[in-house]
Coordinates of C-alpha atoms in Angstrom, one line a residue:
Chain A
X1 CA 48.2 -77.1 71.8
X2 CA 48.1 -80.5 74.1
X3 CA 47.0 -78.5 77.0
X4 CA 43.9 -77.2 75.1
X5 CA 43.1 -80.6 73.6
X6 CA 43.2 -81.8 77.2
X7 CA 41.0 -79.4 78.5
X8 CA 38.8 -79.8 75.6
X9 CA 38.5 -84.0 76.6
X10 CA 38.0 -83.0 80.1
X11 CA 34.9 -81.0 79.5
X12 CA 33.3 -83.0 77.1
X13 CA 33.3 -85.7 79.8
X14 CA 31.8 -82.9 82.1
X15 CA 28.8 -82.3 79.3
X16 CA 28.3 -85.9 78.9
X17 CA 27.6 -86.8 82.4
X18 CA 25.5 -83.7 82.9
X19 CA 23.5 -84.7 80.2
X20 CA 23.0 -88.1 81.3
X21 CA 22.0 -87.0 84.9
X22 CA 19.5 -84.5 83.3
X23 CA 18.1 -87.0 81.1
X24 CA 16.9 -89.0 84.1
X25 CA 15.2 -86.0 85.4
X26 CA 13.6 -84.6 81.7
X27 CA 11.6 -87.8 80.9
X28 CA 13.9 -88.7 77.6
X29 CA 12.7 -85.3 75.6
X30 CA 16.1 -84.2 75.4
X31 CA 17.7 -87.4 74.3
X32 CA 19.5 -86.1 71.6
X33 CA 21.2 -83.1 73.3
X34 CA 24.0 -84.9 74.7
X35 CA 25.2 -86.6 71.4
X36 CA 25.2 -83.4 69.5
X37 CA 27.3 -81.2 72.3
X38 CA 29.8 -84.2 72.2
X39 CA 30.1 -83.9 68.2
X40 CA 30.3 -80.2 68.6
X41 CA 33.3 -80.2 70.9
X42 CA 35.0 -81.9 68.3
X43 CA 34.7 -80.5 65.2
X44 CA 35.9 -77.0 67.2
X45 CA 39.4 -76.1 65.6
X46 CA 40.0 -72.9 67.9
X47 CA 41.9 -72.8 70.9
X48 CA 39.7 -70.8 72.8
X49 CA 38.0 -72.9 76.0
X50 CA 34.6 -73.7 75.3
X51 CA 32.0 -73.9 77.5
X52 CA 29.3 -76.4 76.8
X53 CA 25.5 -74.7 75.8
X54 CA 24.3 -73.4 78.7
X55 CA 21.0 -75.5 79.0
X56 CA 18.0 -74.3 81.0
X57 CA 17.5 -76.4 84.4
X58 CA 14.5 -76.9 85.7
X59 CA 12.9 -74.2 83.0
X60 CA 14.6 -71.6 85.5
X61 CA 16.3 -68.8 83.3
X62 CA 17.7 -67.0 85.9
X63 CA 20.4 -69.6 86.8
X64 CA 21.5 -69.7 83.2
X65 CA 23.4 -66.7 83.3
X66 CA 25.3 -67.3 86.0
X67 CA 26.3 -70.9 84.7
X68 CA 27.6 -69.7 81.7
X69 CA 30.3 -67.9 83.7
X70 CA 31.3 -70.2 86.3
X71 CA 34.2 -72.8 85.1
X72 CA 33.0 -75.4 87.8
X73 CA 29.5 -75.5 86.6
X74 CA 29.8 -79.3 86.3
X75 CA 30.0 -79.6 89.8
X76 CA 27.4 -77.0 90.4
X77 CA 24.9 -78.9 88.0
X78 CA 25.4 -82.3 90.0
X79 CA 24.4 -80.5 93.3
X80 CA 21.4 -79.1 91.8
X81 CA 20.2 -82.5 90.5
X82 CA 20.8 -83.9 93.6
X83 CA 18.1 -82.0 94.9
X84 CA 15.5 -81.6 91.9
X85 CA 14.0 -85.1 92.8
X86 CA 12.5 -83.4 95.9
X87 CA 11.8 -80.2 94.5
X88 CA 8.9 -79.1 92.1
X89 CA 9.3 -77.6 88.6
X90 CA 8.2 -74.1 88.0
X91 CA 5.2 -75.1 85.8
X92 CA 3.7 -77.0 88.9
X93 CA 4.2 -73.8 91.3
X94 CA 2.2 -71.6 88.4
X95 CA -0.5 -74.4 88.5
X96 CA -0.7 -74.6 92.3
X97 CA -1.1 -70.9 92.5
X98 CA -3.9 -70.2 89.3
X99 CA -5.9 -73.3 91.0
X100 CA -5.8 -71.1 94.3
X101 CA -7.0 -67.8 92.1
X102 CA -9.8 -69.6 90.8
X103 CA -11.2 -71.3 93.9
X104 CA -11.4 -68.0 96.0
X105 CA -12.7 -65.9 93.2
X106 CA -12.4 -62.4 92.7
X107 CA -15.4 -62.0 91.6
X108 CA -16.9 -59.3 93.9
X109 CA -16.7 -56.6 91.0
X110 CA -18.8 -59.2 88.8
X111 CA -21.3 -59.8 91.7
X112 CA -21.9 -55.9 92.5
X113 CA -22.3 -55.3 88.8
X114 CA -25.2 -58.1 88.7
X115 CA -26.6 -57.2 91.7
X116 CA -26.7 -53.7 90.6
X117 CA -28.1 -54.3 87.6
X118 CA -31.1 -56.9 89.1
X119 CA -32.3 -54.3 91.8
X120 CA -32.4 -51.5 88.8
X121 CA -34.7 -54.1 86.8
X122 CA -37.0 -55.0 89.6
X123 CA -37.5 -51.5 90.4
X124 CA -38.0 -50.5 86.4
X125 CA -40.4 -53.3 86.5
X126 CA -42.6 -52.5 89.5
X127 CA -42.6 -48.8 88.7
X128 CA -45.9 -48.8 86.2
X129 CA -47.5 -51.0 88.7
X130 CA -46.8 -48.7 91.5
X131 CA -48.2 -45.6 89.3
X132 CA -51.4 -47.1 88.8
X133 CA -52.0 -48.9 92.3
X134 CA -50.7 -45.7 94.4
X135 CA -53.9 -43.7 93.8
X136 CA -56.3 -46.6 94.3
X137 CA -54.8 -47.1 97.7
X138 CA -54.1 -43.3 98.5
X139 CA -57.0 -41.7 97.7
X140 CA -59.8 -43.9 95.9
X141 CA -62.8 -42.1 96.4
X142 CA -61.9 -38.9 95.2
X143 CA -61.2 -40.5 91.6
X144 CA -62.9 -40.2 89.1
X145 CA -64.8 -43.0 87.6
X146 CA -63.2 -44.2 84.5
X147 CA -64.4 -47.0 82.8
X148 CA -63.8 -48.9 79.4
X149 CA -60.9 -46.4 78.5
X150 CA -58.6 -47.3 81.7
X151 CA -59.5 -51.1 81.1
X152 CA -58.5 -50.9 77.7
X153 CA -55.4 -49.2 78.9
X154 CA -54.9 -51.7 81.8
X155 CA -55.0 -54.5 79.2
X156 CA -52.1 -53.0 77.3
X157 CA -49.8 -52.2 80.1
X158 CA -50.2 -55.9 81.2
X159 CA -48.8 -57.0 77.8
X160 CA -46.2 -54.4 77.2
X161 CA -44.8 -55.4 80.8
X162 CA -45.1 -59.1 79.7
X163 CA -43.4 -58.3 76.5
X164 CA -40.6 -56.4 78.0
X165 CA -40.1 -59.1 80.5
X166 CA -39.6 -61.7 77.9
X167 CA -37.6 -59.2 76.0
X168 CA -35.3 -58.5 78.9
X169 CA -35.3 -62.0 79.9
X170 CA -34.0 -62.9 76.2
X171 CA -31.3 -60.4 75.8
X172 CA -29.7 -60.2 79.4
X173 CA -30.6 -63.0 81.4
X174 CA -27.4 -65.2 80.1
X175 CA -24.9 -67.3 81.8
X176 CA -21.5 -64.8 81.6
X177 CA -19.3 -66.5 79.3
X178 CA -16.3 -64.4 80.8
X179 CA -14.8 -62.6 83.2
X180 CA -13.5 -59.1 81.4
X181 CA -11.2 -56.5 83.0
X182 CA -13.2 -53.4 82.7
X183 CA -16.6 -52.9 82.8
X184 CA -19.1 -52.7 79.5
X185 CA -19.0 -49.1 78.8
X186 CA -22.6 -49.5 76.7
X187 CA -24.3 -51.4 79.5
X188 CA -23.0 -48.9 82.3
X189 CA -24.5 -46.0 79.9
X190 CA -27.9 -48.0 79.7
X191 CA -27.9 -48.6 83.4
X192 CA -27.5 -44.8 84.1
X193 CA -29.9 -44.0 81.4
X194 CA -32.3 -46.1 82.6
X195 CA -31.9 -44.9 86.2
X196 CA -32.4 -41.1 85.2
X197 CA -35.4 -41.8 83.4
X198 CA -37.2 -43.6 85.9
X199 CA -35.9 -41.4 88.4
X200 CA -37.2 -38.3 86.3
X201 CA -40.4 -40.3 86.2
X202 CA -41.0 -40.9 89.9
X203 CA -39.7 -37.0 90.4
X204 CA -42.7 -36.0 88.4
X205 CA -45.2 -38.1 89.8
X206 CA -44.4 -37.5 93.3
X207 CA -44.6 -33.8 93.1
X208 CA -47.2 -33.4 90.4
X209 CA -49.8 -36.5 91.1
X210 CA -49.2 -37.4 94.8
X211 CA -48.8 -34.3 96.7
X212 CA -51.5 -32.7 94.8
X213 CA -53.6 -35.8 94.7
X214 CA -55.0 -35.7 91.1
X215 CA -58.0 -36.8 90.4
X216 CA -57.8 -37.6 86.9
X217 CA -57.2 -41.2 87.0
X218 CA -57.3 -42.0 83.0
X219 CA -54.4 -39.3 83.0
X220 CA -52.4 -41.4 85.8
X221 CA -52.8 -44.5 83.6
X222 CA -52.0 -42.9 80.6
X223 CA -48.6 -41.5 82.2
X224 CA -48.0 -44.9 83.6
X225 CA -48.5 -46.1 79.8
X226 CA -46.0 -43.9 78.2
X227 CA -43.5 -44.9 81.0
X228 CA -43.8 -48.3 79.4
X229 CA -43.7 -47.9 75.9
X230 CA -40.4 -45.6 76.9
X231 CA -39.0 -48.7 78.6
X232 CA -39.6 -50.7 75.5
X233 CA -38.2 -48.5 73.6
X234 CA -34.9 -48.0 75.6
X235 CA -35.0 -52.1 75.1
X236 CA -34.7 -51.6 71.3
X237 CA -32.0 -49.2 72.0
X238 CA -30.4 -51.9 74.1
X239 CA -30.3 -54.4 71.3
X240 CA -29.0 -51.8 68.7
X241 CA -26.2 -50.8 70.9
X242 CA -25.2 -54.2 72.6
X243 CA -26.0 -56.6 70.0
X244 CA -26.7 -55.3 66.3
X245 CA -24.0 -52.7 66.1
X246 CA -21.2 -55.3 66.0
X247 CA -22.7 -57.8 63.7
X248 CA -21.5 -55.9 60.7
X249 CA -18.0 -56.9 59.9
X250 CA -15.7 -53.8 59.9
X251 CA -12.2 -55.2 60.9
X252 CA -9.9 -58.1 59.9
X253 CA -7.8 -59.5 62.8
X254 CA -4.7 -61.4 62.5
X255 CA -3.9 -63.6 65.3
X256 CA -0.4 -64.9 65.4
X257 CA 0.9 -67.4 68.1
X258 CA 4.3 -66.2 69.4
X259 CA 6.0 -69.9 69.9
X260 CA 5.5 -71.3 66.4
X261 CA 3.7 -68.8 64.3
X262 CA 0.5 -70.3 63.6
X263 CA -1.6 -67.6 62.0
X264 CA -5.4 -67.3 61.5
X265 CA -7.7 -64.6 60.3
X266 CA -11.0 -63.3 62.0
X267 CA -13.7 -60.6 60.9
X268 CA -14.8 -58.6 63.8
X269 CA -17.6 -55.6 64.0
X270 CA -17.4 -52.5 66.1
X271 CA -16.2 -54.2 69.2
X272 CA -14.1 -52.8 72.4
X273 CA -10.7 -54.1 72.6
X274 CA -11.7 -56.2 75.6
X275 CA -14.7 -57.8 73.6
X276 CA -12.5 -58.3 70.7
X277 CA -9.6 -60.1 73.0
X278 CA -12.6 -62.2 73.9
X279 CA -13.7 -63.2 70.4
X280 CA -10.2 -64.0 69.7
X281 CA -9.9 -66.3 72.6
X282 CA -13.0 -68.2 72.0
X283 CA -12.1 -69.0 68.4
X284 CA -8.4 -69.6 69.7
X285 CA -9.7 -72.8 71.2
X286 CA -11.5 -74.1 68.5
X287 CA -9.0 -73.0 65.4
X288 CA -5.6 -73.5 66.5
X289 CA -3.9 -76.4 66.9
X290 CA -2.8 -77.7 70.6
X291 CA 0.1 -75.5 72.0
X292 CA 2.8 -78.4 72.5
X293 CA 5.8 -77.2 74.0
X294 CA 7.9 -80.6 73.3
X295 CA 8.1 -79.2 69.9
X296 CA 10.1 -76.2 70.3
X297 CA 13.1 -77.6 72.0
X298 CA 14.6 -78.2 68.5
X299 CA 15.1 -74.4 67.7
X300 CA 16.0 -73.5 71.1
X301 CA 19.0 -75.7 70.8
X302 CA 20.0 -74.6 67.4
X303 CA 20.1 -71.0 68.6
X304 CA 22.0 -71.9 71.7
X305 CA 24.5 -74.0 69.6
X306 CA 25.1 -70.7 67.5
X307 CA 26.7 -68.6 70.2
X308 CA 28.2 -71.4 72.1
X309 CA 31.7 -71.5 72.3
X310 CA 32.9 -67.6 72.3
X311 CA 34.0 -65.9 74.8
X312 CA 35.6 -62.4 74.8
X313 CA 38.8 -61.7 76.2
X314 CA 39.8 -58.3 77.1
X315 CA 43.5 -57.8 76.6
X316 CA 43.7 -54.1 76.3
X317 CA 43.2 -53.6 80.2
X318 CA 40.5 -53.0 82.5
X319 CA 37.2 -51.3 81.1
X320 CA 34.0 -53.3 80.4
X321 CA 32.6 -52.3 77.3
X322 CA 29.4 -54.3 77.4
X323 CA 28.2 -53.2 73.8
X324 CA 31.3 -53.6 71.9
X325 CA 32.0 -57.2 73.5
X326 CA 28.6 -58.3 72.5
X327 CA 28.9 -56.8 69.0
X328 CA 32.1 -58.7 68.5
X329 CA 30.5 -62.1 69.5
X330 CA 27.9 -61.3 66.9
X331 CA 30.5 -60.8 64.4
X332 CA 32.4 -63.9 65.1
X333 CA 29.5 -66.3 65.6
X334 CA 28.0 -64.7 61.8
X335 CA 31.6 -65.3 60.4
X336 CA 31.8 -69.0 61.9
X337 CA 31.4 -71.2 59.0
X338 CA 29.0 -73.5 60.8
X339 CA 26.5 -76.2 59.2
X340 CA 23.7 -75.8 61.6
X341 CA 21.6 -74.9 58.1
X342 CA 22.6 -78.6 56.7
X343 CA 21.8 -80.1 59.9
X344 CA 18.4 -78.7 59.9
X345 CA 17.8 -79.7 56.2
X346 CA 19.0 -83.3 56.7
X347 CA 17.0 -83.7 60.1
X348 CA 13.9 -82.3 58.8
X349 CA 14.0 -84.9 55.9
X350 CA 15.0 -87.7 58.2
X351 CA 11.9 -87.0 61.0
X352 CA 9.6 -86.7 58.0
X353 CA 10.7 -89.9 56.7
X354 CA 10.5 -91.7 60.1
X355 CA 6.9 -90.0 60.8
X356 CA 5.6 -91.1 57.5
X357 CA 6.7 -94.8 58.4
X358 CA 5.7 -94.9 61.8
X359 CA 2.3 -93.6 60.2
X360 CA 2.2 -96.6 57.4
X361 CA 2.7 -99.0 60.3
X362 CA -0.3 -97.2 62.5
X363 CA -2.7 -97.3 60.0
X364 CA -1.9 -101.1 58.8
X365 CA -2.0 -102.1 62.8
X366 CA -5.4 -100.4 63.1
X367 CA -7.1 -101.7 59.9
X368 CA -6.1 -105.0 60.8
X369 CA -7.2 -104.7 64.3
X370 CA -10.7 -103.5 63.3
X371 CA -11.2 -106.3 60.9
X372 CA -11.5 -108.4 64.0
X373 CA -14.4 -106.8 65.1
X374 CA -17.8 -107.3 63.3
X375 CA -21.0 -105.9 64.4
X376 CA -23.2 -108.8 65.5
X377 CA -26.9 -108.3 63.6
X378 CA -30.2 -108.9 65.6
X379 CA -30.8 -112.8 64.4
X380 CA -27.1 -113.6 65.0
X381 CA -27.2 -112.3 68.6
X382 CA -29.2 -115.1 69.7
X383 CA -27.0 -118.0 68.0
X384 CA -23.6 -116.8 69.5
X385 CA -24.6 -115.7 73.4
X386 CA -20.8 -116.7 74.5
X387 CA -19.0 -114.3 72.5
X388 CA -20.9 -111.2 72.9
X389 CA -18.9 -107.9 73.7
X390 CA -20.2 -104.7 74.7
X391 CA -18.1 -101.7 72.8
X392 CA -15.7 -101.4 76.1
X393 CA -14.5 -104.9 75.8
X394 CA -14.3 -105.0 72.4
X395 CA -11.8 -102.0 72.6
X396 CA -10.1 -103.7 75.3
X397 CA -9.8 -106.9 72.8
X398 CA -8.0 -105.3 69.9
X399 CA -6.3 -102.6 71.7
X400 CA -3.0 -104.6 72.6
X401 CA -2.4 -105.2 68.9
X402 CA -2.4 -101.8 67.7
X403 CA -0.8 -100.3 71.2
X404 CA 2.7 -100.5 70.1
X405 CA 2.2 -98.9 67.1
X406 CA 0.4 -96.0 68.2
X407 CA 2.7 -95.3 71.0
X408 CA 5.5 -95.3 69.0
X409 CA 3.7 -93.0 66.3
X410 CA 2.8 -90.8 69.3
X411 CA 6.5 -90.4 70.5
X412 CA 7.8 -89.7 67.1
X413 CA 5.4 -86.7 66.5
X414 CA 5.8 -85.8 70.4
X415 CA 1.9 -86.2 71.5
X416 CA 2.8 -88.9 73.9
X417 CA 1.5 -86.9 76.8
X418 CA -1.7 -85.4 75.2
X419 CA -3.3 -89.1 75.3
X420 CA -3.6 -91.5 77.9
X421 CA -4.3 -95.3 77.7
X422 CA -7.5 -94.6 79.2
X423 CA -8.5 -92.0 77.1
X424 CA -7.4 -94.2 73.8
X425 CA -9.3 -97.0 74.7
X426 CA -12.6 -94.7 75.7
X427 CA -12.2 -93.4 71.9
X428 CA -11.7 -96.9 70.4
X429 CA -15.0 -97.8 72.1
X430 CA -16.8 -94.7 70.8
X431 CA -15.6 -95.5 67.5
X432 CA -16.5 -98.9 67.6
X433 CA -20.3 -98.0 68.6
X434 CA -20.8 -95.8 66.0
X435 CA -19.4 -97.6 63.1
X436 CA -16.4 -95.6 62.5
X437 CA -13.7 -96.8 60.2
X438 CA -10.2 -97.2 61.2
X439 CA -9.4 -93.9 59.4
X440 CA -12.2 -92.1 61.4
X441 CA -10.5 -93.7 64.7
X442 CA -7.3 -92.5 63.8
X443 CA -8.1 -88.9 62.7
X444 CA -7.8 -87.9 66.3
X445 CA -4.1 -89.2 66.7
X446 CA -2.7 -88.2 63.0
X447 CA -2.8 -84.6 63.5
X448 CA -2.5 -82.3 66.6
X449 CA -6.5 -81.0 66.8
X450 CA -7.4 -77.7 68.5
X451 CA -7.1 -77.1 72.3
X452 CA -10.6 -77.9 72.9
X453 CA -10.4 -81.7 72.1
X454 CA -8.0 -82.5 74.7
X455 CA -7.9 -82.8 78.4
X456 CA -8.3 -79.5 80.3
X457 CA -5.1 -80.2 82.2
X458 CA -3.1 -80.5 79.1
X459 CA -4.1 -76.8 78.0
X460 CA -1.3 -74.7 79.3
X461 CA -3.5 -71.8 78.7
X462 CA -6.3 -71.2 81.0
X463 CA -5.8 -67.5 82.6
X464 CA -5.1 -64.9 79.8
X465 CA -3.8 -61.4 80.4
X466 CA -4.7 -58.7 78.0
X467 CA -2.0 -56.0 77.2
X468 CA -3.0 -53.2 75.2
X469 CA -1.1 -49.8 74.6
X470 CA -4.8 -48.3 74.3
X471 CA -7.5 -48.4 76.9
X472 CA -9.1 -51.7 76.9
X473 CA -12.8 -50.3 76.8
X474 CA -12.2 -48.2 73.9
X475 CA -13.1 -49.6 70.1
X476 CA -11.1 -51.4 67.6
X477 CA -9.3 -48.8 64.9
X478 CA -7.1 -49.4 62.1
X479 CA -3.6 -50.6 63.2
X480 CA -4.2 -51.3 66.9
X481 CA -1.9 -54.2 68.3
X482 CA -2.9 -55.7 71.6
X483 CA -1.2 -59.0 72.8
X484 CA -3.1 -61.9 74.8
X485 CA -0.3 -63.6 77.1
X486 CA -0.7 -66.6 79.0
X487 CA 2.0 -68.6 80.9
X488 CA 3.8 -70.3 78.4
X489 CA 3.2 -68.3 74.9
X490 CA 1.3 -65.2 73.8
X491 CA -1.2 -64.3 70.7
X492 CA -0.2 -61.1 69.0
X493 CA -3.2 -59.5 67.3
X494 CA -3.0 -57.1 64.6
X495 CA -6.3 -55.2 63.7
X496 CA -6.9 -54.1 60.0
X497 CA -9.8 -52.2 58.7
X498 CA -11.8 -53.6 55.6
X499 CA -11.1 -51.4 52.6
X500 CA -13.8 -49.5 51.7
X501 CA -15.0 -51.0 48.1
X502 CA -16.4 -49.2 45.5
X503 CA -18.7 -51.2 43.3
X504 CA -20.0 -50.2 39.9
X505 CA -22.4 -52.0 37.5
X506 CA -22.4 -52.7 33.7
X507 CA -25.7 -53.7 32.0
X508 CA -25.4 -56.1 29.3
X509 CA -28.3 -56.7 27.1
X510 CA -29.2 -60.2 26.7
X511 CA -30.1 -59.5 23.3
X512 CA -26.6 -58.3 22.5
X513 CA -25.0 -61.6 22.7
X514 CA -24.5 -62.3 19.2
X515 CA -21.9 -64.0 17.2
X516 CA -20.8 -64.4 13.6
X517 CA -18.5 -67.1 12.1
X518 CA -15.1 -66.0 10.6
X519 CA -14.6 -68.1 7.8
X520 CA -12.0 -67.8 5.2
X521 CA -12.7 -70.7 2.5
X522 CA -10.7 -71.2 -0.5
X523 CA -12.8 -72.7 -3.6
X524 CA -10.6 -73.4 -6.7
X525 CA -12.6 -72.6 -9.9
Chain B
X1 CA 13.1 -45.9 0.6
X2 CA 13.0 -45.6 -2.8
X3 CA 10.1 -48.1 -3.5
X4 CA 6.5 -46.8 -4.8
X5 CA 3.6 -49.2 -4.6
X6 CA 0.8 -48.9 -6.5
X7 CA -1.9 -50.9 -8.5
X8 CA -3.0 -50.9 -12.0
X9 CA -5.6 -52.6 -13.2
X10 CA -5.4 -55.6 -16.0
X11 CA -8.0 -57.1 -18.5
X12 CA -7.2 -61.0 -18.3
X13 CA -9.1 -63.0 -20.8
X14 CA -9.1 -66.9 -19.9
X15 CA -10.3 -69.7 -21.9
X16 CA -12.0 -72.5 -19.7
X17 CA -10.0 -76.0 -19.7
X18 CA -13.0 -79.1 -20.4
X19 CA -11.7 -81.6 -17.9
X20 CA -14.2 -84.6 -18.3
X21 CA -17.9 -82.8 -17.3
X22 CA -16.2 -79.6 -15.7
X23 CA -14.8 -76.7 -17.3
X24 CA -12.1 -75.4 -15.0
X25 CA -10.0 -72.3 -15.1
X26 CA -7.0 -73.3 -13.1
X27 CA -6.9 -71.0 -10.0
X28 CA -8.5 -70.7 -6.4
X29 CA -10.3 -67.8 -4.9
X30 CA -10.7 -66.7 -1.5
X31 CA -12.6 -63.7 0.2
X32 CA -16.0 -62.4 0.1
X33 CA -18.2 -60.2 2.0
X34 CA -19.2 -63.4 4.3
X35 CA -15.8 -64.1 4.8
X36 CA -13.1 -62.9 7.8
X37 CA -11.1 -59.9 5.9
X38 CA -8.2 -60.0 8.3
X39 CA -7.3 -63.4 7.4
X40 CA -6.7 -62.4 3.9
X41 CA -2.7 -62.5 3.1
X42 CA -2.8 -60.7 -0.3
X43 CA -5.2 -57.5 0.6
X44 CA -3.2 -54.3 1.6
X45 CA -6.4 -52.9 3.6
X46 CA -7.5 -55.6 5.9
X47 CA -11.1 -54.5 5.7
X48 CA -11.3 -55.4 2.3
X49 CA -13.5 -58.1 1.4
X50 CA -13.4 -58.4 -2.2
X51 CA -12.3 -61.8 -4.0
X52 CA -8.4 -62.6 -4.3
X53 CA -6.6 -65.3 -6.2
X54 CA -5.2 -67.3 -3.8
X55 CA -3.6 -70.1 -5.8
X56 CA -2.8 -70.3 -9.7
X57 CA -2.2 -73.7 -10.9
X58 CA 0.6 -74.4 -13.0
X59 CA 0.2 -74.6 -16.9
X60 CA -3.6 -74.0 -16.3
X61 CA -5.6 -71.5 -18.4
X62 CA -5.4 -68.7 -15.9
X63 CA -1.8 -68.7 -15.6
X64 CA -1.3 -68.8 -19.3
X65 CA -3.8 -66.1 -19.7
X66 CA -1.0 -63.9 -17.4
X67 CA -3.5 -64.1 -13.8
X68 CA -1.1 -63.9 -10.8
X69 CA -1.4 -65.0 -7.3
X70 CA -2.8 -62.2 -5.2
X71 CA -4.9 -60.3 -7.7
X72 CA -8.1 -58.7 -6.8
X73 CA -11.0 -59.6 -8.9
X74 CA -12.9 -56.9 -9.5
X75 CA -15.5 -57.7 -12.7
X76 CA -16.0 -60.9 -14.0
X77 CA -17.7 -60.6 -17.7
X78 CA -19.1 -57.3 -16.4
X79 CA -20.5 -58.3 -13.3
X80 CA -19.3 -56.6 -10.1
X81 CA -17.4 -59.0 -8.0
X82 CA -16.2 -56.3 -5.2
X83 CA -19.3 -56.7 -3.2
X84 CA -20.3 -60.4 -3.5
X85 CA -20.6 -63.4 -1.2
X86 CA -17.8 -66.3 -1.7
X87 CA -20.4 -68.7 -3.2
X88 CA -21.5 -66.3 -5.3
X89 CA -18.4 -65.7 -6.9
X90 CA -18.0 -68.8 -7.3
X91 CA -21.1 -69.6 -9.5
X92 CA -20.0 -66.1 -11.4
X93 CA -16.8 -68.0 -12.5
X94 CA -18.1 -71.1 -12.8
X95 CA -21.2 -71.0 -15.3
X96 CA -21.6 -73.9 -17.5
X97 CA -22.8 -72.4 -20.9
X98 CA -19.5 -69.8 -20.7
X99 CA -16.4 -70.9 -22.0
X100 CA -14.7 -67.6 -21.9
X101 CA -14.3 -65.2 -18.8
X102 CA -13.0 -61.9 -19.1
X103 CA -11.9 -60.8 -15.8
X104 CA -11.0 -57.1 -14.6
X105 CA -8.2 -57.6 -12.2
X106 CA -6.2 -55.2 -9.5
X107 CA -2.6 -56.0 -9.1
X108 CA -0.2 -54.5 -6.4
X109 CA 3.2 -54.2 -7.6
X110 CA 6.5 -52.4 -6.4
X111 CA 8.7 -50.7 -8.3
X112 CA 12.0 -48.9 -8.0
X113 CA 11.7 -45.3 -8.0
X114 CA 12.1 -43.5 -11.1
X115 CA 15.0 -41.7 -10.2
X116 CA 16.8 -44.7 -10.2
X117 CA 15.9 -45.9 -13.7
X118 CA 17.0 -42.4 -15.0
X119 CA 20.1 -42.9 -13.2
X120 CA 20.6 -46.5 -14.9

């Protein structure tokens, strides 16, 4: 018994040491972890030797499995932290590789598509003009004279081509907002259709008109006019297929973030899965609060503590029954009377109280700071030239009085890495310029806002991968689930069809609104 | 059960009592074709819009004459009271030149079965 106690005290000593060394390199984020592990080791009454909770070093999960089994893990930890000053974290590696990818640009596919479409468009646009001009150039003398009718047709061709040009510019010449994995099915279909159409017209023209040198010029011009009309109809088809069809909402989509369960609902029309993913992502940046990895450490440590301290010893001889071992561990962990729910409750209540207290201090400090600043009216500007400041100077003057309260609040709500001093000063001068109240200034800091509000470096989510069991160009159906993964978290998207609504009417004649007075009087006689 | 309910009619003659300038009968009426018949506690049929006796003053002329609470007044001095408004009923009962009113009332009562009375 005493030997076990000795071992316990030795191990708790190690856990404290490792916690301390890790602290230096984690920037104080896990300050609560080491005291908690010490308490855990003291409350354990079992005789088994505990391995302290295996915390991931440098975010690398692969080393975790090895640590748990190694009895000398204390020494190993020290050795690794010795080199960690010079090594970079996995996050930095991922970020560097992403930047490389962005700069090289795998846009060949996109540019190829764009050039094909542009060449085809130019060809299509010049075709009617070619149809009209070629007979004039090649066999001008043989052509029948064609006066007013042809001139009228020329005017109509000119205006229709102008309308087609404006329409194509409005519909297709837009900055591409995204790079999607597969080609747009409808766009490809339309390009193929246009190509076949123009090709068949040229074929007919080449065989029947150029070869035979047709002299009926009016007929040729009318042929060109029919081509332009058909092109306008194809443009109409393009509008309907590419723009109008997905406007009417048919599906409701539920988007859940995997790390903290934040969920939103959106309405979509008939879209392909990749385009639906695009819509979801555009709304993600606006609607979801920013992903904050600092908020997730608490639940991980709780979960780790639940299974910690249990080791399976096989006393019946060799034979590695892995599933039996894990089941035994799970059963033992469930039976153990741990008070983690109690801990969670009190911790959350405590945290809430602390946040509210800090928030009250912050609000008071900011209000007091804002009272020092007063906007000068035009006449007063001449009277007090010495003290005039521009918004930036005014912000710098009052910032120190609220800096401490703001910093403490941000630390408590784990938002401190999202706001640098420069950004706070900038926001303060912006609020002063626009006559905002202290509450308007604080709105940005009291609650975490959407991802768009913050600096691009803190987004944690720029490169997305679409994971789907169906082909990404197939349309949305009821019950489809796809996942949008980025490096740190993923968005799980669940598609549901909007139910078919059966609405019936009931007509009530306004004259039928009649009422009676229901009395019950009693008269004595 | 051994109870049978039936109604029987009765003629009641009330002599009005003079109280100052008024002649009073000593009871209260409720009901009428302009009233809500469902709120009448005394009627068996809740669509019955007739005039019912809702209160009888103790020692008054109506009690002396034998009028009971819950009676339905069918006629007053020959005038029909089954299809009148509340106010019309009040007027017919309180005519200043009449000192005696003769009412035809209907009363419900529950009587034990004839069998039991035969046994006793």
